[in-house]
Amino acid sequence: MSISIAIMAAGLGTRMKSTLPKVLHEISGFEMLYHIIKESQKISDDIHVILYHQADLVQEKMNRYFSGIHYVIQDHQNFPGTGGAIRGVVPKYEKLLVLNGDMPLLEAENMQNFTHLEADVVMSAFTCKEPFGYGRVIMDSHQNVLKIIEEKDASVEEKKVTAVNAGVYLFKSDFLKENLPKLSNENSQKEYYITDLIALANAQNKMVKALFVDENTFMGVNSKYHLSIAEELMQERIKRRFMEQGVSMRLPSTIYIEADVQMSGECKLENGVSLLKGTVLENAHIKAHSVVQKSVIKNSDIGPMARIRPDSLIEDTHIGNFVEVKKSTLKGVKAGHLSYLGDASIDEGTNIGCGTITCNYDGKAKYQTIIGKNVFVGSDSQLVAPVTIADDVLIASGTTVTKNIPKGALAINRAPLKIMEGFFYKFFGKNHA
Ligand code: UD1
Ligand code: CA
């Protein structure tokens, strides 16, 4: 069955206490709204996103990922509230699934479950220990939903109800068209509530059904604290899926993986590892407390405490502790300790000694360092870019390379070592301890 989807994302998000619109706060590297649109697209080709506050900014961000989404600007002045939000939506299909933009954990199959129930209105509910902030679901003795009452409008008795409105609804489009104009804003917030449609449907003897759903999956993010809980749940989900596919993780609760990371083959992640957006691993061992961002790593081991910055390609390579790599290609390389390799291309069999630095920036522009095969770069060398080092080169420890080095050469620029015997005692005196 084809359905239309409306995602309400026009609210101020006051409780986030932030200048950023609520739905642009990120979970696992992506905006909350991104997650819900991405899942919606799996089941619908008619998606409406309702915006108001900083609509341009939200739209601009989403345009980077998605096309074919209908953006609807809510008439917030005249019709504030969730009931006002969907007034402007014209669904293409007979049924409209309404989602809150602040539900980053919802997945396509959770959405699909609504379509299995036949009714004029399907609403969603769960029971929770801390219902504060949620609309309470008032039911009769047969578990029929009578109405939803918002926290701010609830009586002391009603507040004790632990069945809450999860905030996702499936409406017959005709029912909405007929009843949205009937909503009133006579409540404590002077807003139009989508939740009032339940009582309206009952008054017209329309069929209302409740779908009981998982509290965690349907959690709404209203504050930074909620955001942190949603992040933990999302991380648990992401990591569990990878482990089920055969990725090993040491102390997974300390590992952070963003939502689009890909791993294949035999991958191993140690504690404290962060894999950020755009990272692709194949048979990689990432050791403790390393950070990898937007890079491809194959058949290699990295860290501990290494940082791989965007646009690096690392294959058949060993990267040790305190090595930073940026926008570089390393194939069959060893860089065991304390180095900065930026804007570099380094070929097979090359060894980068401890403390090697590619000096890639002169304060104005960035330059390339090209290193060939089987090069031995001695410890504490500086390679001043742009510079090319051919195959089979030996660079002596402590050398500052400022010219291209031809194949097979030794590069050395060392000040001669002076030894002045007895200088210590002359300088400090004979009895210096
Ligand atoms: C809403 C429900 C509540 C439910 C909870 C579930 C209403 C009146 N209340 O409360 O019963 O338990 O979700 O999480 O619907 N929005 C707009 N335009 C507006 C106002 C809000 O688009 O004028 C959007 C928000 O951006 C947000 C969503 O609607 O994505 C929900 O709004 P929010 O203020 O978070 O509602 P809750 O108080 O959480
Ligand atoms: Ca909410």
Tab-separated table of C-alpha atoms and ligand atoms in Angstrom:
chain	number	residue	atom	x	y	z
A	1	MET	CA	0.000	0.000	0.000
A	2	SER	CA	1.275	3.466	-0.846
A	3	ILE	CA	1.098	6.048	1.908
A	4	SER	CA	1.986	9.680	2.250
A	5	ILE	CA	4.161	10.831	5.132
A	6	ALA	CA	4.202	14.148	6.977
A	7	ILE	CA	7.108	14.966	9.285
A	8	MET	CA	6.429	17.785	11.716
A	9	ALA	CA	9.575	19.820	12.173
A	10	ALA	CA	8.336	23.373	12.597
A	11	GLY	CA	8.395	23.630	16.376
A	12	LEU	CA	10.676	26.056	18.159
A	13	GLY	CA	12.349	23.417	20.266
A	14	THR	CA	12.562	25.828	23.216
A	15	ARG	CA	13.489	23.046	25.601
A	16	MET	CA	16.739	22.431	23.687
A	17	LYS	CA	17.924	25.895	24.807
A	18	SER	CA	19.808	26.391	21.569
A	19	THR	CA	19.837	28.733	18.572
A	20	LEU	CA	19.922	25.683	16.296
A	21	PRO	CA	16.487	24.355	15.275
A	22	LYS	CA	15.724	21.227	17.284
A	23	VAL	CA	15.585	18.841	14.325
A	24	LEU	CA	19.106	19.873	13.244
A	25	HIS	CA	20.712	18.581	16.420
A	26	GLU	CA	22.754	15.518	15.548
A	27	ILE	CA	22.597	11.877	16.502
A	28	SER	CA	25.537	9.713	15.392
A	29	GLY	CA	26.823	12.429	13.069
A	30	PHE	CA	23.573	13.279	11.300
A	31	GLU	CA	20.692	15.643	12.017
A	32	MET	CA	17.640	14.091	13.695
A	33	LEU	CA	15.571	15.109	10.698
A	34	TYR	CA	18.003	13.333	8.348
A	35	HIS	CA	17.449	10.025	10.121
A	36	ILE	CA	13.678	10.206	9.908
A	37	ILE	CA	13.554	11.355	6.275
A	38	LYS	CA	15.978	8.591	5.296
A	39	GLU	CA	13.785	5.930	6.893
A	40	SER	CA	10.591	7.506	5.470
A	41	GLN	CA	11.998	7.307	1.953
A	42	LYS	CA	12.198	3.536	2.275
A	43	ILE	CA	8.401	3.271	2.402
A	44	SER	CA	7.018	6.388	0.700
A	45	ASP	CA	7.542	8.587	-2.349
A	46	ASP	CA	5.278	11.334	-1.012
A	47	ILE	CA	7.058	12.967	1.917
A	48	HIS	CA	6.072	16.334	3.357
A	49	VAL	CA	8.312	18.096	5.865
A	50	ILE	CA	6.666	20.894	7.807
A	51	LEU	CA	8.958	23.769	8.670
A	52	TYR	CA	8.756	27.225	10.145
A	53	HIS	CA	11.587	28.288	12.445
A	54	GLN	CA	14.761	28.774	10.358
A	55	ALA	CA	13.065	26.915	7.531
A	56	ASP	CA	15.736	28.017	5.022
A	57	LEU	CA	18.531	26.572	7.095
A	58	VAL	CA	16.735	23.266	7.662
A	59	GLN	CA	15.857	22.970	3.982
A	60	GLU	CA	19.388	23.815	2.885
A	61	LYS	CA	20.834	21.098	5.141
A	62	MET	CA	18.345	18.486	3.952
A	63	ASN	CA	18.883	19.383	0.286
A	64	ARG	CA	22.430	18.078	0.679
A	65	TYR	CA	21.045	14.591	1.216
A	66	PHE	CA	17.600	14.342	-0.336
A	67	SER	CA	15.620	15.393	-3.361
A	68	GLY	CA	11.913	15.166	-4.121
A	69	ILE	CA	10.801	16.145	-0.596
A	70	HIS	CA	7.864	18.569	-0.296
A	71	TYR	CA	8.643	21.341	2.165
A	72	VAL	CA	5.547	22.945	3.659
A	73	ILE	CA	5.795	26.165	5.632
A	74	GLN	CA	3.410	26.164	8.583
A	75	ASP	CA	1.177	29.207	9.096
A	76	HIS	CA	2.587	29.381	12.580
A	77	GLN	CA	1.193	32.831	13.407
A	78	ASN	CA	-2.388	31.753	12.893
A	79	PHE	CA	-2.158	28.034	13.522
A	80	PRO	CA	0.562	27.170	16.013
A	81	GLY	CA	0.872	23.629	17.343
A	82	THR	CA	0.991	20.138	15.891
A	83	GLY	CA	-2.590	20.448	14.643
A	84	GLY	CA	-1.627	23.616	12.784
A	85	ALA	CA	1.434	21.948	11.348
A	86	ILE	CA	-0.357	19.476	9.090
A	87	ARG	CA	-3.027	21.887	7.819
A	88	GLY	CA	-0.900	22.757	4.797
A	89	VAL	CA	-0.145	19.163	3.784
A	90	VAL	CA	-1.893	17.838	0.678
A	91	PRO	CA	-1.295	14.081	0.670
A	92	LYS	CA	-1.101	12.220	-2.616
A	93	TYR	CA	-2.389	8.939	-1.137
A	94	GLU	CA	-5.441	7.832	0.834
A	95	LYS	CA	-3.544	7.603	4.095
A	96	LEU	CA	-1.137	9.980	5.774
A	97	LEU	CA	1.403	8.813	8.329
A	98	VAL	CA	2.279	11.704	10.644
A	99	LEU	CA	5.671	11.641	12.365
A	100	ASN	CA	7.397	13.973	14.791
A	101	GLY	CA	10.707	15.314	13.485
A	102	ASP	CA	12.271	14.770	16.894
A	103	MET	CA	12.171	10.960	16.730
A	104	PRO	CA	15.565	9.952	15.387
A	105	LEU	CA	15.318	6.279	16.338
A	106	LEU	CA	12.248	5.395	14.300
A	107	GLU	CA	12.898	2.963	11.453
A	108	ALA	CA	10.971	2.126	8.310
A	109	GLU	CA	9.630	-1.136	9.691
A	110	ASN	CA	8.217	0.676	12.748
A	111	MET	CA	6.407	3.013	10.371
A	112	GLN	CA	5.171	0.134	8.253
A	113	ASN	CA	3.478	-1.457	11.282
A	114	PHE	CA	0.851	1.300	11.301
A	115	THR	CA	-0.338	0.338	7.853
A	116	HIS	CA	-1.251	-3.168	9.030
A	117	LEU	CA	-4.152	-1.790	11.058
A	118	GLU	CA	-7.368	-0.779	9.330
A	119	ALA	CA	-8.987	2.289	10.931
A	120	ASP	CA	-9.749	5.958	10.349
A	121	VAL	CA	-7.115	6.845	12.891
A	122	VAL	CA	-4.268	4.707	14.199
A	123	MET	CA	-2.436	6.320	17.095
A	124	SER	CA	0.574	4.995	18.962
A	125	ALA	CA	1.121	4.528	22.658
A	126	PHE	CA	3.496	3.070	25.213
A	127	THR	CA	3.508	2.862	28.949
A	128	CYS	CA	6.409	4.406	30.754
A	129	LYS	CA	7.567	5.013	34.302
A	130	GLU	CA	8.282	8.685	33.726
A	131	PRO	CA	5.406	9.988	31.617
A	132	PHE	CA	6.323	13.620	32.298
A	133	GLY	CA	6.059	15.756	29.155
A	134	TYR	CA	4.078	13.245	27.103
A	135	GLY	CA	0.377	13.465	26.270
A	136	ARG	CA	-1.576	10.926	28.380
A	137	VAL	CA	-3.758	8.358	26.653
A	138	ILE	CA	-7.162	8.099	28.293
A	139	MET	CA	-8.766	4.700	27.659
A	140	ASP	CA	-12.016	3.030	28.657
A	141	SER	CA	-12.135	-0.324	30.424
A	142	HIS	CA	-11.892	-2.136	27.054
A	143	GLN	CA	-8.628	-0.401	26.173
A	144	ASN	CA	-10.379	1.777	23.626
A	145	VAL	CA	-8.661	5.127	23.332
A	146	LEU	CA	-11.051	7.937	24.238
A	147	LYS	CA	-8.768	10.928	24.009
A	148	ILE	CA	-5.282	12.275	24.485
A	149	ILE	CA	-4.704	14.931	27.055
A	150	GLU	CA	-1.511	17.005	27.040
A	151	GLU	CA	0.667	17.203	30.162
A	152	LYS	CA	-0.003	20.915	30.492
A	153	ASP	CA	-3.775	20.444	30.325
A	154	ALA	CA	-3.999	17.278	32.403
A	155	SER	CA	-5.642	17.098	35.831
A	156	VAL	CA	-3.757	15.604	38.766
A	157	GLU	CA	-5.609	12.313	38.182
A	158	GLU	CA	-4.865	12.306	34.458
A	159	LYS	CA	-1.185	12.984	35.097
A	160	LYS	CA	-1.007	9.670	36.966
A	161	VAL	CA	-1.823	7.790	33.751
A	162	THR	CA	1.296	6.024	32.508
A	163	ALA	CA	0.023	5.230	29.001
A	164	VAL	CA	1.385	7.994	26.804
A	165	ASN	CA	0.971	9.178	23.250
A	166	ALA	CA	4.027	8.173	21.232
A	167	GLY	CA	3.242	10.897	18.680
A	168	VAL	CA	2.943	8.894	15.455
A	169	TYR	CA	-0.435	8.621	13.726
A	170	LEU	CA	-1.888	7.155	10.591
A	171	PHE	CA	-4.928	9.071	9.343
A	172	LYS	CA	-7.270	8.563	6.467
A	173	SER	CA	-6.551	11.624	4.347
A	174	ASP	CA	-10.286	12.392	3.964
A	175	PHE	CA	-10.775	12.339	7.722
A	176	LEU	CA	-7.994	14.891	8.134
A	177	LYS	CA	-9.297	17.168	5.433
A	178	GLU	CA	-12.681	17.241	7.094
A	179	ASN	CA	-11.538	17.554	10.697
A	180	LEU	CA	-8.391	19.681	10.782
A	181	PRO	CA	-10.453	22.877	10.416
A	182	LYS	CA	-12.519	21.782	13.448
A	183	LEU	CA	-9.612	21.841	15.887
A	184	SER	CA	-9.669	24.570	18.493
A	185	ASN	CA	-6.860	26.208	20.431
A	186	GLU	CA	-8.675	26.415	23.716
A	187	ASN	CA	-5.981	24.916	25.881
A	188	SER	CA	-3.204	26.071	28.165
A	189	GLN	CA	-0.760	26.635	25.292
A	190	LYS	CA	-3.265	28.296	22.942
A	191	GLU	CA	-2.131	25.848	20.268
A	192	TYR	CA	-3.903	23.551	17.847
A	193	TYR	CA	-3.224	19.978	18.935
A	194	ILE	CA	-3.144	17.079	16.494
A	195	THR	CA	-3.935	14.948	19.543
A	196	ASP	CA	-7.448	16.419	19.770
A	197	LEU	CA	-8.289	14.576	16.556
A	198	ILE	CA	-8.658	11.367	18.577
A	199	ALA	CA	-11.590	12.698	20.628
A	200	LEU	CA	-13.042	14.217	17.436
A	201	ALA	CA	-12.896	10.857	15.676
A	202	ASN	CA	-14.595	9.132	18.598
A	203	ALA	CA	-17.372	11.726	18.661
A	204	GLN	CA	-18.075	10.859	15.024
A	205	ASN	CA	-17.974	7.117	15.712
A	206	LYS	CA	-14.941	6.764	13.506
A	207	MET	CA	-12.698	3.797	14.083
A	208	VAL	CA	-9.695	4.645	16.294
A	209	LYS	CA	-7.053	2.025	16.956
A	210	ALA	CA	-4.023	2.118	19.220
A	211	LEU	CA	-0.718	0.544	18.303
A	212	PHE	CA	1.461	-0.229	21.298
A	213	VAL	CA	5.059	0.538	20.471
A	214	ASP	CA	8.521	0.395	22.002
A	215	GLU	CA	9.306	3.298	24.297
A	216	ASN	CA	12.950	3.582	23.282
A	217	THR	CA	12.359	3.436	19.534
A	218	PHE	CA	9.629	6.069	19.700
A	219	MET	CA	11.315	8.379	22.154
A	220	GLY	CA	10.891	12.079	21.388
A	221	VAL	CA	13.909	14.311	21.899
A	222	ASN	CA	12.941	17.534	23.654
A	223	SER	CA	16.094	18.433	25.572
A	224	LYS	CA	19.856	17.968	25.391
A	225	TYR	CA	19.486	15.250	28.009
A	226	HIS	CA	17.040	13.379	25.779
A	227	LEU	CA	19.491	13.904	22.918
A	228	SER	CA	22.200	12.119	24.900
A	229	ILE	CA	19.889	9.190	25.639
A	230	ALA	CA	18.850	8.899	21.996
A	231	GLU	CA	22.533	8.954	21.041
A	232	GLU	CA	23.300	6.062	23.353
A	233	LEU	CA	20.410	4.036	21.981
A	234	MET	CA	21.458	4.748	18.405
A	235	GLN	CA	25.071	3.818	19.149
A	236	GLU	CA	23.997	0.573	20.731
A	237	ARG	CA	21.955	-0.229	17.624
A	238	ILE	CA	24.769	0.634	15.205
A	239	LYS	CA	27.401	-1.333	17.127
A	240	ARG	CA	25.199	-4.344	17.671
A	241	ARG	CA	24.548	-4.601	13.932
A	242	PHE	CA	28.246	-4.459	13.143
A	243	MET	CA	29.097	-7.061	15.774
A	244	GLU	CA	26.423	-9.334	14.368
A	245	GLN	CA	28.128	-8.949	10.981
A	246	GLY	CA	31.420	-10.067	12.529
A	247	VAL	CA	33.168	-6.889	13.651
A	248	SER	CA	35.041	-7.386	16.952
A	249	MET	CA	34.814	-4.647	19.552
A	250	ARG	CA	36.677	-4.380	22.812
A	251	LEU	CA	34.523	-2.576	25.423
A	252	PRO	CA	31.927	-1.459	22.872
A	253	SER	CA	30.365	1.042	25.264
A	254	THR	CA	33.474	3.213	24.802
A	255	ILE	CA	33.357	3.121	20.981
A	256	TYR	CA	31.596	5.748	18.840
A	257	ILE	CA	30.553	5.033	15.247
A	258	GLU	CA	28.672	7.477	13.017
A	259	ALA	CA	25.662	6.342	11.063
A	260	ASP	CA	27.121	5.976	7.547
A	261	VAL	CA	30.337	4.137	8.461
A	262	GLN	CA	30.944	0.946	6.488
A	263	MET	CA	32.931	-2.091	7.573
A	264	SER	CA	33.614	-5.344	5.806
A	265	GLY	CA	35.921	-8.323	6.119
A	266	GLU	CA	37.461	-8.919	9.511
A	267	CYS	CA	37.539	-5.642	11.412
A	268	LYS	CA	38.619	-5.156	14.977
A	269	LEU	CA	37.997	-2.042	17.057
A	270	GLU	CA	39.610	-1.470	20.429
A	271	ASN	CA	38.224	0.637	23.255
A	272	GLY	CA	37.793	4.377	22.794
A	273	VAL	CA	37.849	4.297	18.984
A	274	SER	CA	35.828	6.909	17.057
A	275	LEU	CA	34.829	6.228	13.465
A	276	LEU	CA	33.408	9.409	11.994
A	277	LYS	CA	31.250	10.098	8.936
A	278	GLY	CA	32.383	8.701	5.624
A	279	THR	CA	34.764	6.078	7.045
A	280	VAL	CA	35.138	2.792	5.198
A	281	LEU	CA	37.074	-0.085	6.758
A	282	GLU	CA	38.012	-3.419	5.246
A	283	ASN	CA	40.053	-5.897	7.295
A	284	ALA	CA	41.242	-3.101	9.535
A	285	HIS	CA	42.439	-3.183	13.120
A	286	ILE	CA	41.877	0.160	14.798
A	287	LYS	CA	43.654	0.276	18.139
A	288	ALA	CA	42.634	2.046	21.327
A	289	HIS	CA	41.627	5.719	21.267
A	290	SER	CA	42.225	6.315	17.572
A	291	VAL	CA	39.996	8.617	15.516
A	292	VAL	CA	39.236	7.963	11.854
A	293	GLN	CA	37.303	10.479	9.773
A	294	LYS	CA	36.084	10.161	6.167
A	295	SER	CA	38.880	7.831	5.130
A	296	VAL	CA	39.283	4.406	3.581
A	297	ILE	CA	41.427	1.880	5.440
A	298	LYS	CA	42.136	-1.581	4.049
A	299	ASN	CA	44.271	-4.430	5.403
A	300	SER	CA	45.959	-2.107	7.857
A	301	ASP	CA	46.417	-1.488	11.548
A	302	ILE	CA	46.099	1.952	13.070
A	303	GLY	CA	47.066	3.343	16.470
A	304	PRO	CA	46.762	3.266	19.413
A	305	MET	CA	46.055	6.996	19.646
A	306	ALA	CA	46.376	7.756	15.948
A	307	ARG	CA	44.299	10.293	14.062
A	308	ILE	CA	43.308	9.701	10.458
A	309	ARG	CA	41.781	12.886	9.033
A	310	PRO	CA	39.526	13.252	5.965
A	311	ASP	CA	40.317	11.968	2.509
A	312	SER	CA	43.031	9.515	3.408
A	313	LEU	CA	43.444	6.162	1.698
A	314	ILE	CA	45.481	3.684	3.709
A	315	GLU	CA	46.197	0.194	2.385
A	316	ASP	CA	48.449	-2.626	3.621
A	317	THR	CA	49.955	-0.175	6.051
A	318	HIS	CA	51.009	0.006	9.677
A	319	ILE	CA	50.279	3.278	11.493
A	320	GLY	CA	51.502	3.438	15.068
A	321	ASN	CA	50.900	5.679	18.053
A	322	PHE	CA	50.607	9.472	17.792
A	323	VAL	CA	50.619	9.518	14.018
A	324	GLU	CA	48.370	12.034	12.248
A	325	VAL	CA	47.493	11.460	8.603
A	326	LYS	CA	45.536	13.962	6.502
A	327	LYS	CA	44.430	13.798	2.858
A	328	SER	CA	47.153	11.283	2.073
A	329	THR	CA	47.506	8.001	0.249
A	330	LEU	CA	49.655	5.361	1.930
A	331	LYS	CA	50.122	1.965	0.333
A	332	GLY	CA	52.349	-0.656	1.937
A	333	VAL	CA	53.893	1.861	4.339
A	334	LYS	CA	55.134	1.724	7.929
A	335	ALA	CA	54.777	4.849	10.043
A	336	GLY	CA	55.214	3.569	13.560
A	337	HIS	CA	55.453	6.633	15.753
A	338	LEU	CA	54.854	10.352	16.205
A	339	SER	CA	54.515	11.720	12.680
A	340	TYR	CA	52.443	14.199	10.697
A	341	LEU	CA	51.723	13.077	7.146
A	342	GLY	CA	49.547	15.613	5.319
A	343	ASP	CA	48.852	16.017	1.577
A	344	ALA	CA	51.233	13.151	0.929
A	345	SER	CA	51.391	10.141	-1.298
A	346	ILE	CA	53.650	7.375	-0.023
A	347	ASP	CA	54.391	4.144	-1.842
A	348	GLU	CA	55.150	0.518	-1.040
A	349	GLY	CA	58.002	-0.579	1.183
A	350	THR	CA	58.623	2.881	2.561
A	351	ASN	CA	59.413	3.385	6.230
A	352	ILE	CA	58.590	6.691	7.881
A	353	GLY	CA	60.842	7.203	10.889
A	354	CYS	CA	59.678	8.520	14.217
A	355	GLY	CA	59.055	12.249	14.278
A	356	THR	CA	58.826	12.728	10.507
A	357	ILE	CA	56.877	15.813	9.473
A	358	THR	CA	55.550	16.764	6.073
A	359	CYS	CA	55.736	20.566	6.141
A	360	ASN	CA	52.727	20.977	3.859
A	361	TYR	CA	51.710	24.545	4.660
A	362	ASP	CA	53.635	27.776	4.190
A	363	GLY	CA	50.997	29.977	5.796
A	364	LYS	CA	49.256	30.609	2.462
A	365	ALA	CA	48.738	27.329	0.630
A	366	LYS	CA	49.047	23.568	1.036
A	367	TYR	CA	51.580	21.539	-0.955
A	368	GLN	CA	52.126	17.882	-1.824
A	369	THR	CA	54.814	15.496	-0.660
A	370	ILE	CA	55.374	12.526	-2.974
A	371	ILE	CA	57.441	9.636	-1.658
A	372	GLY	CA	58.268	6.626	-3.837
A	373	LYS	CA	58.904	2.961	-3.070
A	374	ASN	CA	61.361	1.539	-0.526
A	375	VAL	CA	62.336	4.918	0.859
A	376	PHE	CA	63.850	4.999	4.314
A	377	VAL	CA	62.996	8.282	6.009
A	378	GLY	CA	65.201	8.612	9.092
A	379	SER	CA	63.761	9.830	12.374
A	380	ASP	CA	63.108	13.511	12.957
A	381	SER	CA	63.142	14.487	9.285
A	382	GLN	CA	61.217	17.378	7.811
A	383	LEU	CA	59.976	17.135	4.251
A	384	VAL	CA	59.287	20.668	3.028
A	385	ALA	CA	56.557	20.489	0.382
A	386	PRO	CA	56.187	20.635	-2.527
A	387	VAL	CA	58.769	17.905	-2.758
A	388	THR	CA	59.226	14.570	-4.510
A	389	ILE	CA	61.385	11.762	-3.212
A	390	ALA	CA	62.013	9.034	-5.788
A	391	ASP	CA	62.256	5.270	-5.124
A	392	ASP	CA	65.088	3.688	-3.115
A	393	VAL	CA	66.122	6.842	-1.289
A	394	LEU	CA	67.737	7.025	2.117
A	395	ILE	CA	67.096	10.149	4.133
A	396	ALA	CA	69.426	10.480	7.083
A	397	SER	CA	67.987	11.132	10.489
A	398	GLY	CA	67.382	14.806	11.237
A	399	THR	CA	67.432	15.924	7.608
A	400	THR	CA	65.372	18.835	6.342
A	401	VAL	CA	64.511	17.969	2.745
A	402	THR	CA	63.946	21.068	0.622
A	403	LYS	CA	64.721	19.665	-2.842
A	404	ASN	CA	63.539	16.698	-4.885
A	405	ILE	CA	65.703	13.614	-4.301
A	406	PRO	CA	66.559	11.331	-7.249
A	407	LYS	CA	66.287	7.552	-7.237
A	408	GLY	CA	68.842	5.665	-5.210
A	409	ALA	CA	70.328	8.731	-3.434
A	410	LEU	CA	71.216	9.537	0.161
A	411	ALA	CA	69.946	12.892	1.465
A	412	ILE	CA	71.712	14.262	4.487
A	413	ASN	CA	72.075	17.788	5.814
A	414	ARG	CA	73.588	17.694	9.189
A	415	ALA	CA	75.648	20.342	10.973
A	416	PRO	CA	78.952	18.722	11.974
A	417	LEU	CA	78.955	17.481	15.545
A	418	LYS	CA	81.466	19.300	17.746
A	419	ILE	CA	82.835	17.660	20.865
A	420	MET	CA	84.513	19.919	23.417
A	421	GLU	CA	86.142	17.790	26.103
A	422	GLY	CA	85.788	18.933	29.728
A	423	PHE	CA	83.371	21.751	28.829
A	424	PHE	CA	80.880	20.658	31.498
A	425	TYR	CA	83.293	21.247	34.356
A	426	LYS	CA	84.530	24.527	32.895
A	427	PHE	CA	80.966	25.802	32.664
A	428	PHE	CA	79.492	24.585	35.952
A	429	GLY	CA	82.623	24.285	38.043
A	430	LYS	CA	84.466	21.192	39.249
A	431	ASN	CA	82.189	20.448	42.218
A	432	HIS	CA	78.868	20.734	40.361
A	433	ALA	CA	76.671	17.787	41.253
B	1	UD1	C1	3.814	15.759	21.267
B	1	UD1	C2	2.350	15.364	21.526
B	1	UD1	C3	2.301	14.510	22.794
B	1	UD1	C4	3.184	13.296	22.607
B	1	UD1	C5	4.615	13.690	22.206
B	1	UD1	C6	5.372	12.459	21.785
B	1	UD1	C7	0.975	17.233	20.698
B	1	UD1	C8	0.134	18.389	21.062
B	1	UD1	N1	1.562	16.571	21.706
B	1	UD1	O1	4.218	16.535	22.387
B	1	UD1	O2	0.968	14.093	23.040
B	1	UD1	O3	3.203	12.544	23.810
B	1	UD1	O4	4.603	14.588	21.084
B	1	UD1	O5	6.728	12.735	21.556
B	1	UD1	O6	1.072	16.915	19.536
B	1	UD1	N2	5.785	20.980	15.647
B	1	UD1	C9	5.453	21.648	14.506
B	1	UD1	N3	4.719	22.788	14.605
B	1	UD1	C10	4.283	23.279	15.788
B	1	UD1	C11	4.631	22.584	16.967
B	1	UD1	C12	5.369	21.422	16.870
B	1	UD1	O7	5.811	21.248	13.415
B	1	UD1	O8	3.632	24.329	15.774
B	1	UD1	C13	6.625	19.773	15.542
B	1	UD1	C14	7.918	19.859	16.340
B	1	UD1	O9	8.963	20.381	15.546
B	1	UD1	C15	8.169	18.427	16.749
B	1	UD1	C16	6.770	17.801	16.767
B	1	UD1	O10	5.926	18.683	16.075
B	1	UD1	O11	8.970	17.734	15.827
B	1	UD1	C17	6.270	17.612	18.177
B	1	UD1	O12	6.300	18.848	18.865
B	1	UD1	P1	6.767	18.939	20.363
B	1	UD1	O13	6.669	20.349	20.801
B	1	UD1	O14	8.031	18.228	20.562
B	1	UD1	O15	5.563	18.115	21.051
B	1	UD1	P2	5.573	17.401	22.438
B	1	UD1	O16	5.409	18.400	23.501
B	1	UD1	O17	6.743	16.512	22.524
B	2	CA	CA	8.525	16.057	21.291
